[in-house]
Amino acid sequence: MLGYFVGRFSLSTGVNFNRDFLNLTERVLSRIRRAAEATDAVPEDVLSAVDEKHNVRVVRRAILSELDALQCQPHRCEKEEAALKRVLYAKAAVADVVLDLHCDCEAVMHMYTHDRLWPKMADLASEIGAHCSLLAPYSGGDPFDEACSC
């Protein structure tokens, strides 16, 4: 807009659409633990000691359930940005790969990733022509990419 990239900012509120994503880790872990401890545990909701694909499905279902539970709270009036973030998070939760892509009119190509994902991400960095790769366990601000990883 007017010669500037504003893609991750709401034009009406200025909210940074890439920050302040919910950290659902504890809620998801708690949901999975409760399912495992339930006397009437449903096998598709309990982690397996040997089936990695099954475990991915369990975690994805737990994430989606937590997102649905947040949406349904009657005392909570969800703002537009929060609703859009929840929809984006739900779509990412069922994806095998999530790339959080941005553009800039001045920066060289670069890549952020969690330090636990390196060096597996080195090939991607090379393929996209990243001039540098920034590794960190947590960058702060609860960005989308960290909500979706590790």
GROMACS .gro file of C-alpha atoms in nm:
model
  150
    1MET     CA    1   0.000   0.000   0.000
    2LEU     CA    2   0.143   0.336  -0.103
    3GLY     CA    3   0.468   0.164  -0.195
    4TYR     CA    4   0.502  -0.036   0.127
    5PHE     CA    5   0.445  -0.400   0.214
    6VAL     CA    6   0.186  -0.425   0.492
    7GLY     CA    7   0.090  -0.789   0.449
    8ARG     CA    8   0.119  -0.903   0.809
    9PHE     CA    9  -0.046  -0.595   0.962
   10SER     CA   10  -0.418  -0.532   0.987
   11LEU     CA   11  -0.499  -0.215   0.798
   12SER     CA   12  -0.781  -0.130   1.038
   13THR     CA   13  -0.610  -0.201   1.373
   14GLY     CA   14  -0.237  -0.223   1.302
   15VAL     CA   15  -0.226  -0.565   1.470
   16ASN     CA   16   0.072  -0.775   1.359
   17PHE     CA   17  -0.097  -1.083   1.218
   18ASN     CA   18   0.221  -1.292   1.265
   19ARG     CA   19   0.246  -1.237   1.644
   20ASP     CA   20   0.053  -1.334   1.956
   21PHE     CA   21  -0.050  -1.682   1.845
   22LEU     CA   22  -0.178  -1.904   2.121
   23ASN     CA   23   0.067  -2.146   2.270
   24LEU     CA   24  -0.147  -2.458   2.295
   25THR     CA   25   0.131  -2.690   2.411
   26GLU     CA   26   0.014  -2.734   2.772
   27ARG     CA   27  -0.353  -2.757   2.675
   28VAL     CA   28  -0.282  -3.020   2.408
   29LEU     CA   29  -0.056  -3.222   2.639
   30SER     CA   30  -0.318  -3.208   2.913
   31ARG     CA   31  -0.591  -3.324   2.673
   32ILE     CA   32  -0.376  -3.616   2.556
   33ARG     CA   33  -0.288  -3.712   2.917
   34ARG     CA   34  -0.655  -3.703   3.021
   35ALA     CA   35  -0.746  -3.925   2.726
   36ALA     CA   36  -0.478  -4.177   2.822
   37GLU     CA   37  -0.587  -4.182   3.188
   38ALA     CA   38  -0.959  -4.213   3.116
   39THR     CA   39  -1.116  -4.542   3.219
   40ASP     CA   40  -1.308  -4.546   2.892
   41ALA     CA   41  -1.011  -4.436   2.679
   42VAL     CA   42  -1.073  -4.438   2.306
   43PRO     CA   43  -0.770  -4.591   2.124
   44GLU     CA   44  -0.762  -4.322   1.855
   45ASP     CA   45  -0.714  -4.056   2.128
   46VAL     CA   46  -0.424  -4.232   2.304
   47LEU     CA   47  -0.059  -4.211   2.200
   48SER     CA   48   0.111  -4.526   2.077
   49ALA     CA   49   0.456  -4.648   2.181
   50VAL     CA   50   0.527  -4.771   1.828
   51ASP     CA   51   0.303  -4.597   1.570
   52GLU     CA   52   0.438  -4.252   1.482
   53LYS     CA   53   0.168  -4.181   1.220
   54HIS     CA   54  -0.103  -4.263   1.474
   55ASN     CA   55   0.060  -4.022   1.721
   56VAL     CA   56   0.060  -3.743   1.462
   57ARG     CA   57  -0.316  -3.796   1.419
   58VAL     CA   58  -0.369  -3.791   1.798
   59VAL     CA   59  -0.180  -3.463   1.838
   60ARG     CA   60  -0.355  -3.303   1.540
   61ARG     CA   61  -0.698  -3.400   1.676
   62ALA     CA   62  -0.603  -3.259   2.017
   63ILE     CA   63  -0.491  -2.928   1.862
   64LEU     CA   64  -0.813  -2.898   1.662
   65SER     CA   65  -1.021  -2.983   1.969
   66GLU     CA   66  -0.846  -2.712   2.172
   67LEU     CA   67  -0.899  -2.458   1.895
   68ASP     CA   68  -1.269  -2.554   1.878
   69ALA     CA   69  -1.299  -2.524   2.257
   70LEU     CA   70  -1.156  -2.172   2.245
   71GLN     CA   71  -1.403  -2.071   1.975
   72CYS     CA   72  -1.701  -2.200   2.172
   73GLN     CA   73  -1.643  -2.011   2.497
   74PRO     CA   74  -1.966  -1.810   2.542
   75HIS     CA   75  -1.805  -1.531   2.749
   76ARG     CA   76  -1.544  -1.463   2.485
   77CYS     CA   77  -1.608  -1.222   2.200
   78GLU     CA   78  -1.345  -1.304   1.943
   79LYS     CA   79  -1.194  -1.018   1.746
   80GLU     CA   80  -1.149  -1.056   1.371
   81GLU     CA   81  -0.770  -1.103   1.392
   82ALA     CA   82  -0.805  -1.373   1.659
   83ALA     CA   83  -1.065  -1.557   1.450
   84LEU     CA   84  -0.840  -1.546   1.142
   85LYS     CA   85  -0.541  -1.669   1.346
   86ARG     CA   86  -0.748  -1.959   1.480
   87VAL     CA   87  -0.852  -2.058   1.126
   88LEU     CA   88  -0.490  -2.037   1.003
   89TYR     CA   89  -0.370  -2.241   1.303
   90ALA     CA   90  -0.634  -2.509   1.233
   91LYS     CA   91  -0.523  -2.537   0.870
   92ALA     CA   92  -0.158  -2.561   0.976
   93ALA     CA   93  -0.238  -2.826   1.238
   94VAL     CA   94  -0.330  -3.079   0.970
   95ALA     CA   95  -0.037  -3.002   0.738
   96ASP     CA   96   0.283  -3.205   0.722
   97VAL     CA   97   0.487  -2.894   0.638
   98VAL     CA   98   0.412  -2.533   0.729
   99LEU     CA   99   0.615  -2.249   0.579
  100ASP     CA  100   0.565  -1.901   0.722
  101LEU     CA  101   0.664  -1.684   0.426
  102HIS     CA  102   0.713  -1.307   0.428
  103CYS     CA  103   0.828  -1.043   0.185
  104ASP     CA  104   1.024  -0.726   0.229
  105CYS     CA  105   1.137  -0.457  -0.011
  106GLU     CA  106   1.489  -0.429   0.134
  107ALA     CA  107   1.604  -0.746   0.314
  108VAL     CA  108   1.804  -1.023   0.152
  109MET     CA  109   1.648  -1.368   0.150
  110HIS     CA  110   1.681  -1.521   0.495
  111MET     CA  111   1.521  -1.795   0.699
  112TYR     CA  112   1.422  -1.835   1.063
  113THR     CA  113   1.389  -2.180   1.213
  114HIS     CA  114   1.396  -2.351   1.549
  115ASP     CA  115   1.744  -2.469   1.643
  116ARG     CA  116   1.611  -2.825   1.689
  117LEU     CA  117   1.515  -2.831   1.321
  118TRP     CA  118   1.868  -2.759   1.204
  119PRO     CA  119   2.050  -2.906   1.009
  120LYS     CA  120   1.743  -3.075   0.855
  121MET     CA  121   1.633  -2.733   0.724
  122ALA     CA  122   1.970  -2.658   0.561
  123ASP     CA  123   1.856  -2.801   0.227
  124LEU     CA  124   1.549  -2.576   0.225
  125ALA     CA  125   1.765  -2.273   0.310
  126SER     CA  126   1.990  -2.357   0.017
  127GLU     CA  127   1.702  -2.417  -0.225
  128ILE     CA  128   1.536  -2.082  -0.149
  129GLY     CA  129   1.868  -1.900  -0.175
  130ALA     CA  130   1.876  -1.781   0.185
  131HIS     CA  131   2.176  -1.558   0.251
  132CYS     CA  132   2.159  -1.649   0.621
  133SER     CA  133   1.962  -1.875   0.852
  134LEU     CA  134   1.867  -1.756   1.197
  135LEU     CA  135   1.828  -2.030   1.457
  136ALA     CA  136   1.662  -1.984   1.793
  137PRO     CA  137   1.453  -2.191   2.032
  138TYR     CA  138   1.214  -1.898   2.089
  139SER     CA  139   1.227  -1.561   1.920
  140GLY     CA  140   0.961  -1.395   2.135
  141GLY     CA  141   0.622  -1.250   2.052
  142ASP     CA  142   0.456  -1.589   1.994
  143PRO     CA  143   0.484  -1.591   1.613
  144PHE     CA  144   0.291  -1.827   1.388
  145ASP     CA  145   0.590  -2.042   1.294
  146GLU     CA  146   0.670  -2.117   1.659
  147ALA     CA  147   0.307  -2.202   1.732
  148CYS     CA  148   0.336  -2.466   1.459
  149SER     CA  149   0.670  -2.622   1.548
  150CYS     CA  150   0.856  -2.817   1.810
   0.00000   0.00000   0.00000
